[in-house]
Structures are given as C-alpha cells and as structure tokens.
PDB file of C-alpha atoms in Angstrom:
ATOM      1  CA  MET A   1       7.644 -19.687   5.522  1.00  0.00           C
ATOM      2  CA  LYS A   2       4.565 -19.569   3.500  1.00  0.00           C
ATOM      3  CA  THR A   3       3.942 -15.946   2.942  1.00  0.00           C
ATOM      4  CA  LEU A   4       6.012 -13.283   1.078  1.00  0.00           C
ATOM      5  CA  VAL A   5       5.315  -9.605   1.918  1.00  0.00           C
ATOM      6  CA  VAL A   6       6.335  -7.391  -0.948  1.00  0.00           C
ATOM      7  CA  TYR A   7       6.332  -3.558  -0.927  1.00  0.00           C
ATOM      8  CA  SER A   8       6.794  -0.606  -3.178  1.00  0.00           C
ATOM      9  CA  SER A   9       7.406   2.615  -1.124  1.00  0.00           C
ATOM     10  CA  LYS A  10       8.574   6.125  -2.009  1.00  0.00           C
ATOM     11  CA  THR A  11       8.271   7.781   1.345  1.00  0.00           C
ATOM     12  CA  GLY A  12       8.324   4.715   3.671  1.00  0.00           C
ATOM     13  CA  PHE A  13       4.743   4.157   4.913  1.00  0.00           C
ATOM     14  CA  ALA A  14       4.208   1.091   2.642  1.00  0.00           C
ATOM     15  CA  ARG A  15       7.422  -0.240   3.777  1.00  0.00           C
ATOM     16  CA  LYS A  16       6.613   0.331   7.390  1.00  0.00           C
ATOM     17  CA  TYR A  17       3.280  -1.365   7.014  1.00  0.00           C
ATOM     18  CA  ALA A  18       4.847  -4.339   5.189  1.00  0.00           C
ATOM     19  CA  GLY A  19       7.336  -4.760   7.929  1.00  0.00           C
ATOM     20  CA  MET A  20       4.508  -4.933  10.543  1.00  0.00           C
ATOM     21  CA  ILE A  21       2.517  -7.338   8.414  1.00  0.00           C
ATOM     22  CA  ALA A  22       5.469  -9.675   7.624  1.00  0.00           C
ATOM     23  CA  GLN A  23       6.191  -9.867  11.425  1.00  0.00           C
ATOM     24  CA  ALA A  24       2.612 -10.531  12.218  1.00  0.00           C
ATOM     25  CA  VAL A  25       2.189 -13.422   9.782  1.00  0.00           C
ATOM     26  CA  ASP A  26       5.767 -14.682  10.147  1.00  0.00           C
ATOM     27  CA  GLY A  27       6.453 -13.858   6.570  1.00  0.00           C
ATOM     28  CA  GLN A  28       9.534 -12.984   4.497  1.00  0.00           C
ATOM     29  CA  LEU A  29       9.717  -9.200   3.716  1.00  0.00           C
ATOM     30  CA  MET A  30      11.190  -7.915   0.339  1.00  0.00           C
ATOM     31  CA  PRO A  31      11.036  -4.877  -1.735  1.00  0.00           C
ATOM     32  CA  LEU A  32       9.317  -5.195  -5.144  1.00  0.00           C
ATOM     33  CA  LYS A  33      12.523  -4.330  -6.932  1.00  0.00           C
ATOM     34  CA  ASP A  34      14.164  -7.593  -5.618  1.00  0.00           C
ATOM     35  CA  VAL A  35      11.169  -9.833  -6.489  1.00  0.00           C
ATOM     36  CA  ASN A  36      10.067 -11.688  -9.604  1.00  0.00           C
ATOM     37  CA  SER A  37       7.733 -14.536 -10.516  1.00  0.00           C
ATOM     38  CA  PHE A  38      10.364 -17.157  -9.598  1.00  0.00           C
ATOM     39  CA  ILE A  39      10.812 -15.836  -6.021  1.00  0.00           C
ATOM     40  CA  MET A  40       7.068 -15.496  -5.635  1.00  0.00           C
ATOM     41  CA  SER A  41       6.695 -19.155  -6.541  1.00  0.00           C
ATOM     42  CA  ARG A  42       8.515 -20.359  -3.457  1.00  0.00           C
ATOM     43  CA  TYR A  43       5.606 -18.968  -1.300  1.00  0.00           C
ATOM     44  CA  GLN A  44       1.909 -20.013  -0.922  1.00  0.00           C
ATOM     45  CA  ASN A  45       0.773 -16.391  -0.264  1.00  0.00           C
ATOM     46  CA  VAL A  46       1.913 -13.182  -1.668  1.00  0.00           C
ATOM     47  CA  VAL A  47       0.884  -9.837   0.061  1.00  0.00           C
ATOM     48  CA  PHE A  48       1.709  -6.815  -1.952  1.00  0.00           C
ATOM     49  CA  GLY A  49       1.478  -3.196  -0.598  1.00  0.00           C
ATOM     50  CA  GLY A  50       2.172   0.009  -2.380  1.00  0.00           C
ATOM     51  CA  GLY A  51       1.899   3.810  -1.613  1.00  0.00           C
ATOM     52  CA  LEU A  52      -0.683   5.901  -3.353  1.00  0.00           C
ATOM     53  CA  TYR A  53       0.540   8.512  -5.887  1.00  0.00           C
ATOM     54  CA  ALA A  54      -2.240  10.367  -7.652  1.00  0.00           C
ATOM     55  CA  SER A  55      -4.708   7.447  -6.727  1.00  0.00           C
ATOM     56  CA  SER A  56      -2.447   4.798  -8.267  1.00  0.00           C
ATOM     57  CA  ILE A  57      -0.963   2.064  -6.277  1.00  0.00           C
ATOM     58  CA  SER A  58       2.888   2.210  -6.755  1.00  0.00           C
ATOM     59  CA  GLY A  59       4.177  -1.045  -8.216  1.00  0.00           C
ATOM     60  CA  LEU A  60       0.943  -2.837  -8.494  1.00  0.00           C
ATOM     61  CA  LYS A  61       0.962  -3.529 -12.073  1.00  0.00           C
ATOM     62  CA  LYS A  62       4.481  -5.355 -11.838  1.00  0.00           C
ATOM     63  CA  ALA A  63       3.385  -7.184  -8.676  1.00  0.00           C
ATOM     64  CA  LYS A  64       0.262  -8.542 -10.327  1.00  0.00           C
ATOM     65  CA  LYS A  65       2.173  -9.528 -13.436  1.00  0.00           C
ATOM     66  CA  ASP A  66       4.774 -11.451 -11.316  1.00  0.00           C
ATOM     67  CA  PHE A  67       2.116 -13.241  -9.230  1.00  0.00           C
ATOM     68  CA  HIS A  68       0.281 -14.333 -12.449  1.00  0.00           C
ATOM     69  CA  GLU A  69       3.479 -15.832 -13.823  1.00  0.00           C
ATOM     70  CA  SER A  70       4.322 -17.574 -10.478  1.00  0.00           C
ATOM     71  CA  ASN A  71       3.004 -20.645  -8.680  1.00  0.00           C
ATOM     72  CA  ALA A  72       1.930 -18.759  -5.676  1.00  0.00           C
ATOM     73  CA  GLN A  73      -1.709 -19.455  -4.620  1.00  0.00           C
ATOM     74  CA  ASN A  74      -2.959 -16.229  -2.916  1.00  0.00           C
ATOM     75  CA  PHE A  75      -2.477 -12.699  -3.743  1.00  0.00           C
ATOM     76  CA  VAL A  76      -3.468 -10.021  -1.219  1.00  0.00           C
ATOM     77  CA  VAL A  77      -3.164  -6.273  -1.862  1.00  0.00           C
ATOM     78  CA  PHE A  78      -2.900  -3.231   0.518  1.00  0.00           C
ATOM     79  CA  ALA A  79      -2.557   0.359  -0.277  1.00  0.00           C
ATOM     80  CA  CYS A  80      -1.598   3.227   2.010  1.00  0.00           C
ATOM     81  CA  GLY A  81      -1.828   6.994   1.700  1.00  0.00           C
ATOM     82  CA  ALA A  82      -2.540  10.102   3.408  1.00  0.00           C
ATOM     83  CA  THR A  83      -6.289   9.784   2.921  1.00  0.00           C
ATOM     84  CA  PRO A  84      -7.986   8.961   6.269  1.00  0.00           C
ATOM     85  CA  ASN A  85      -9.485   5.474   6.603  1.00  0.00           C
ATOM     86  CA  GLU A  86     -12.969   7.075   7.043  1.00  0.00           C
ATOM     87  CA  ALA A  87     -12.902   8.589   3.551  1.00  0.00           C
ATOM     88  CA  VAL A  88     -14.676   5.410   2.187  1.00  0.00           C
ATOM     89  CA  GLY A  89     -15.929   7.026  -1.034  1.00  0.00           C
ATOM     90  CA  THR A  90     -12.513   8.240  -1.928  1.00  0.00           C
ATOM     91  CA  ILE A  91     -10.895   4.855  -1.103  1.00  0.00           C
ATOM     92  CA  ASP A  92     -13.545   2.902  -3.118  1.00  0.00           C
ATOM     93  CA  ALA A  93     -12.991   5.193  -6.177  1.00  0.00           C
ATOM     94  CA  MET A  94      -9.131   4.389  -5.705  1.00  0.00           C
ATOM     95  CA  TRP A  95      -9.809   0.664  -5.658  1.00  0.00           C
ATOM     96  CA  LYS A  96     -11.915   0.948  -8.850  1.00  0.00           C
ATOM     97  CA  LYS A  97      -8.987   2.766 -10.602  1.00  0.00           C
ATOM     98  CA  ASN A  98      -6.377   0.110  -9.640  1.00  0.00           C
ATOM     99  CA  LEU A  99      -8.338  -3.051  -9.790  1.00  0.00           C
ATOM    100  CA  ASN A 100     -10.675  -4.259 -12.601  1.00  0.00           C
ATOM    101  CA  SER A 101     -14.146  -5.548 -11.785  1.00  0.00           C
ATOM    102  CA  THR A 102     -13.099  -9.177 -11.560  1.00  0.00           C
ATOM    103  CA  GLU A 103     -10.047  -8.330  -9.317  1.00  0.00           C
ATOM    104  CA  LEU A 104     -12.410  -6.136  -7.100  1.00  0.00           C
ATOM    105  CA  SER A 105     -14.649  -9.148  -6.397  1.00  0.00           C
ATOM    106  CA  SER A 106     -11.930 -11.902  -6.217  1.00  0.00           C
ATOM    107  CA  MET A 107      -8.735 -10.231  -4.931  1.00  0.00           C
ATOM    108  CA  PRO A 108      -8.527  -9.396  -1.175  1.00  0.00           C
ATOM    109  CA  HIS A 109      -7.662  -5.780  -0.821  1.00  0.00           C
ATOM    110  CA  PHE A 110      -7.178  -3.493   2.129  1.00  0.00           C
ATOM    111  CA  TYR A 111      -6.517   0.210   2.758  1.00  0.00           C
ATOM    112  CA  MET A 112      -4.438   1.589   5.573  1.00  0.00           C
ATOM    113  CA  GLN A 113      -3.975   5.402   6.335  1.00  0.00           C
ATOM    114  CA  GLY A 114      -0.303   6.242   6.249  1.00  0.00           C
ATOM    115  CA  GLY A 115       0.877   9.707   6.097  1.00  0.00           C
ATOM    116  CA  LEU A 116       2.830  12.451   4.343  1.00  0.00           C
ATOM    117  CA  ALA A 117       6.587  12.720   4.444  1.00  0.00           C
ATOM    118  CA  TYR A 118       7.632  15.874   2.573  1.00  0.00           C
ATOM    119  CA  GLU A 119      11.189  15.310   3.473  1.00  0.00           C
ATOM    120  CA  ASP A 120      11.314  12.015   1.685  1.00  0.00           C
ATOM    121  CA  MET A 121       9.573  13.237  -1.509  1.00  0.00           C
ATOM    122  CA  GLY A 122      11.353  14.269  -4.701  1.00  0.00           C
ATOM    123  CA  LYS A 123      11.160  17.951  -5.770  1.00  0.00           C
ATOM    124  CA  MET A 124       8.364  17.200  -8.298  1.00  0.00           C
ATOM    125  CA  ASP A 125       6.232  15.282  -5.769  1.00  0.00           C
ATOM    126  CA  ARG A 126       6.750  17.932  -3.147  1.00  0.00           C
ATOM    127  CA  PHE A 127       5.711  20.578  -5.724  1.00  0.00           C
ATOM    128  CA  LEU A 128       2.574  18.567  -6.727  1.00  0.00           C
ATOM    129  CA  MET A 129       1.557  17.841  -3.118  1.00  0.00           C
ATOM    130  CA  THR A 130       1.886  21.651  -2.259  1.00  0.00           C
ATOM    131  CA  MET A 131      -0.453  22.487  -5.229  1.00  0.00           C
ATOM    132  CA  VAL A 132      -2.889  19.847  -4.206  1.00  0.00           C
ATOM    133  CA  ALA A 133      -2.886  21.141  -0.647  1.00  0.00           C
ATOM    134  CA  ASN A 134      -3.310  24.690  -1.727  1.00  0.00           C
ATOM    135  CA  ILE A 135      -6.429  23.657  -3.914  1.00  0.00           C
ATOM    136  CA  LYS A 136      -7.968  20.987  -1.606  1.00  0.00           C
ATOM    137  CA  GLY A 137      -6.505  21.509   1.809  1.00  0.00           C
ATOM    138  CA  LYS A 138      -8.802  22.708   4.534  1.00  0.00           C
ATOM    139  CA  LYS A 139      -7.650  24.376   7.590  1.00  0.00           C
ATOM    140  CA  ASN A 140      -8.124  22.647  10.854  1.00  0.00           C
ATOM    141  CA  ALA A 141      -9.352  24.414  14.179  1.00  0.00           C
ATOM    142  CA  ASP A 142      -5.878  25.665  14.689  1.00  0.00           C
ATOM    143  CA  GLY A 143      -5.845  27.456  11.288  1.00  0.00           C
ATOM    144  CA  VAL A 144      -3.367  24.943   9.938  1.00  0.00           C
ATOM    145  CA  ASN A 145      -3.687  23.074   6.544  1.00  0.00           C
ATOM    146  CA  PRO A 146      -2.644  19.502   7.605  1.00  0.00           C
ATOM    147  CA  MET A 147      -2.042  18.609   3.978  1.00  0.00           C
ATOM    148  CA  LYS A 148       0.969  20.901   4.052  1.00  0.00           C
ATOM    149  CA  LEU A 149       2.706  19.229   7.025  1.00  0.00           C
ATOM    150  CA  SER A 150       4.425  15.887   7.229  1.00  0.00           C
ATOM    151  CA  GLN A 151       2.606  13.400   9.370  1.00  0.00           C
ATOM    152  CA  ASP A 152       2.667   9.785  10.240  1.00  0.00           C
ATOM    153  CA  ASN A 153      -0.716   8.291  10.963  1.00  0.00           C
ATOM    154  CA  THR A 154       0.341   4.573  10.702  1.00  0.00           C
ATOM    155  CA  SER A 155      -1.048   2.245  13.266  1.00  0.00           C
ATOM    156  CA  ILE A 156      -0.450  -1.381  13.968  1.00  0.00           C
ATOM    157  CA  ASP A 157      -4.322  -1.506  14.514  1.00  0.00           C
ATOM    158  CA  PHE A 158      -4.892  -0.898  10.765  1.00  0.00           C
ATOM    159  CA  ILE A 159      -3.111  -4.073   9.743  1.00  0.00           C
ATOM    160  CA  LYS A 160      -5.409  -6.320  11.791  1.00  0.00           C
ATOM    161  CA  PRO A 161      -7.968  -7.066   9.090  1.00  0.00           C
ATOM    162  CA  LEU A 162      -5.364  -8.026   6.560  1.00  0.00           C
ATOM    163  CA  VAL A 163      -3.402 -10.064   9.111  1.00  0.00           C
ATOM    164  CA  ASP A 164      -6.474 -11.920  10.143  1.00  0.00           C
ATOM    165  CA  TYR A 165      -7.317 -12.720   6.473  1.00  0.00           C
ATOM    166  CA  VAL A 166      -3.693 -13.990   5.763  1.00  0.00           C
ATOM    167  CA  ASN A 167      -3.578 -16.142   8.902  1.00  0.00           C
ATOM    168  CA  SER A 168      -6.868 -17.706   7.879  1.00  0.00           C
ATOM    169  CA  LEU A 169      -5.421 -19.028   4.634  1.00  0.00           C
TER     170      LEU A 169
END
C-alpha cells in the first residue's frame, strides 16, 4: 500500500470519512494516536483528517510534525465539521486559521460536511455547543434549531475530490 489514511476524531465523523477514503484509495487506516513519523515513512502518501473544534482541526499539529519528520512524499489534509459545504467564507477562514500561507498554497486540503453527535460529546463540549446553538442557531421552517440536534450529514460524494487527487499521485 502506498497511502496511509490517519484520523483524529472525537465524535466519529472524521473516522467515518477516513474509513471511506482508505477504502476508496486502497489505503491503510490508522488513528493518529497510533501513528508516528516512523510509521508514516513506510508510505508514499499520508492523508490526515480531523474534526473541527472551535475552528481548529483536531490533531493537525501532531500530524504535520510527524509527516515533516518522515520520509513520506505527499501530505493531504481534510477537515470535517457541522458547517455546511456551501459556507465557503466560513470554511476559508477555518483553513486560514489552521494552515499558514505557504501550506495554504502547497498543501492539498479538503473540507467535508460531517455533523453533530451530542451523544458522543463530553459534558464540556455539549455545554459549549448548546451555548453556540443558543447564540448563533437559527430556527428552520419547522421552528427547530438544527444546531441543537444530533445529525449525520456525511456523504460518500463529499470524498470524491480528495480521492481523485490521491489517486492521481
């Protein structure tokens, strides 16, 4: 195998996408906690994905460090969160927060809408999300604030650009 797919996931959406990607590129799937630069060096390509928490990509700092200390040739990043794919301005701002200007232009990066899983969040994360939902949440046509509900918006269609990129390497 030439591709390692690594993930950091609190509520399961990054793990779910990483599994889909690993299968689509015939890659090896591993959680970030089990990966280091030595393991990355066994692969040509490293795809890293993490969930968004307060606009920061979980595990990205460690994954970048391990990659730079490895012999792997290509590093591809994906992030997933509850933000809809159509919220381009919000997503662009998130990338600017997580990648420096050199990385933004040289490191392939992809965003995929995930969801919210209140049942998988710790107490503090649930509390913070409830606060954000109360402040920013807007009710839909049914009078429900979707930010207050668990939801899974993952789709295999969202991985296609990343998979096509990795398969072209």
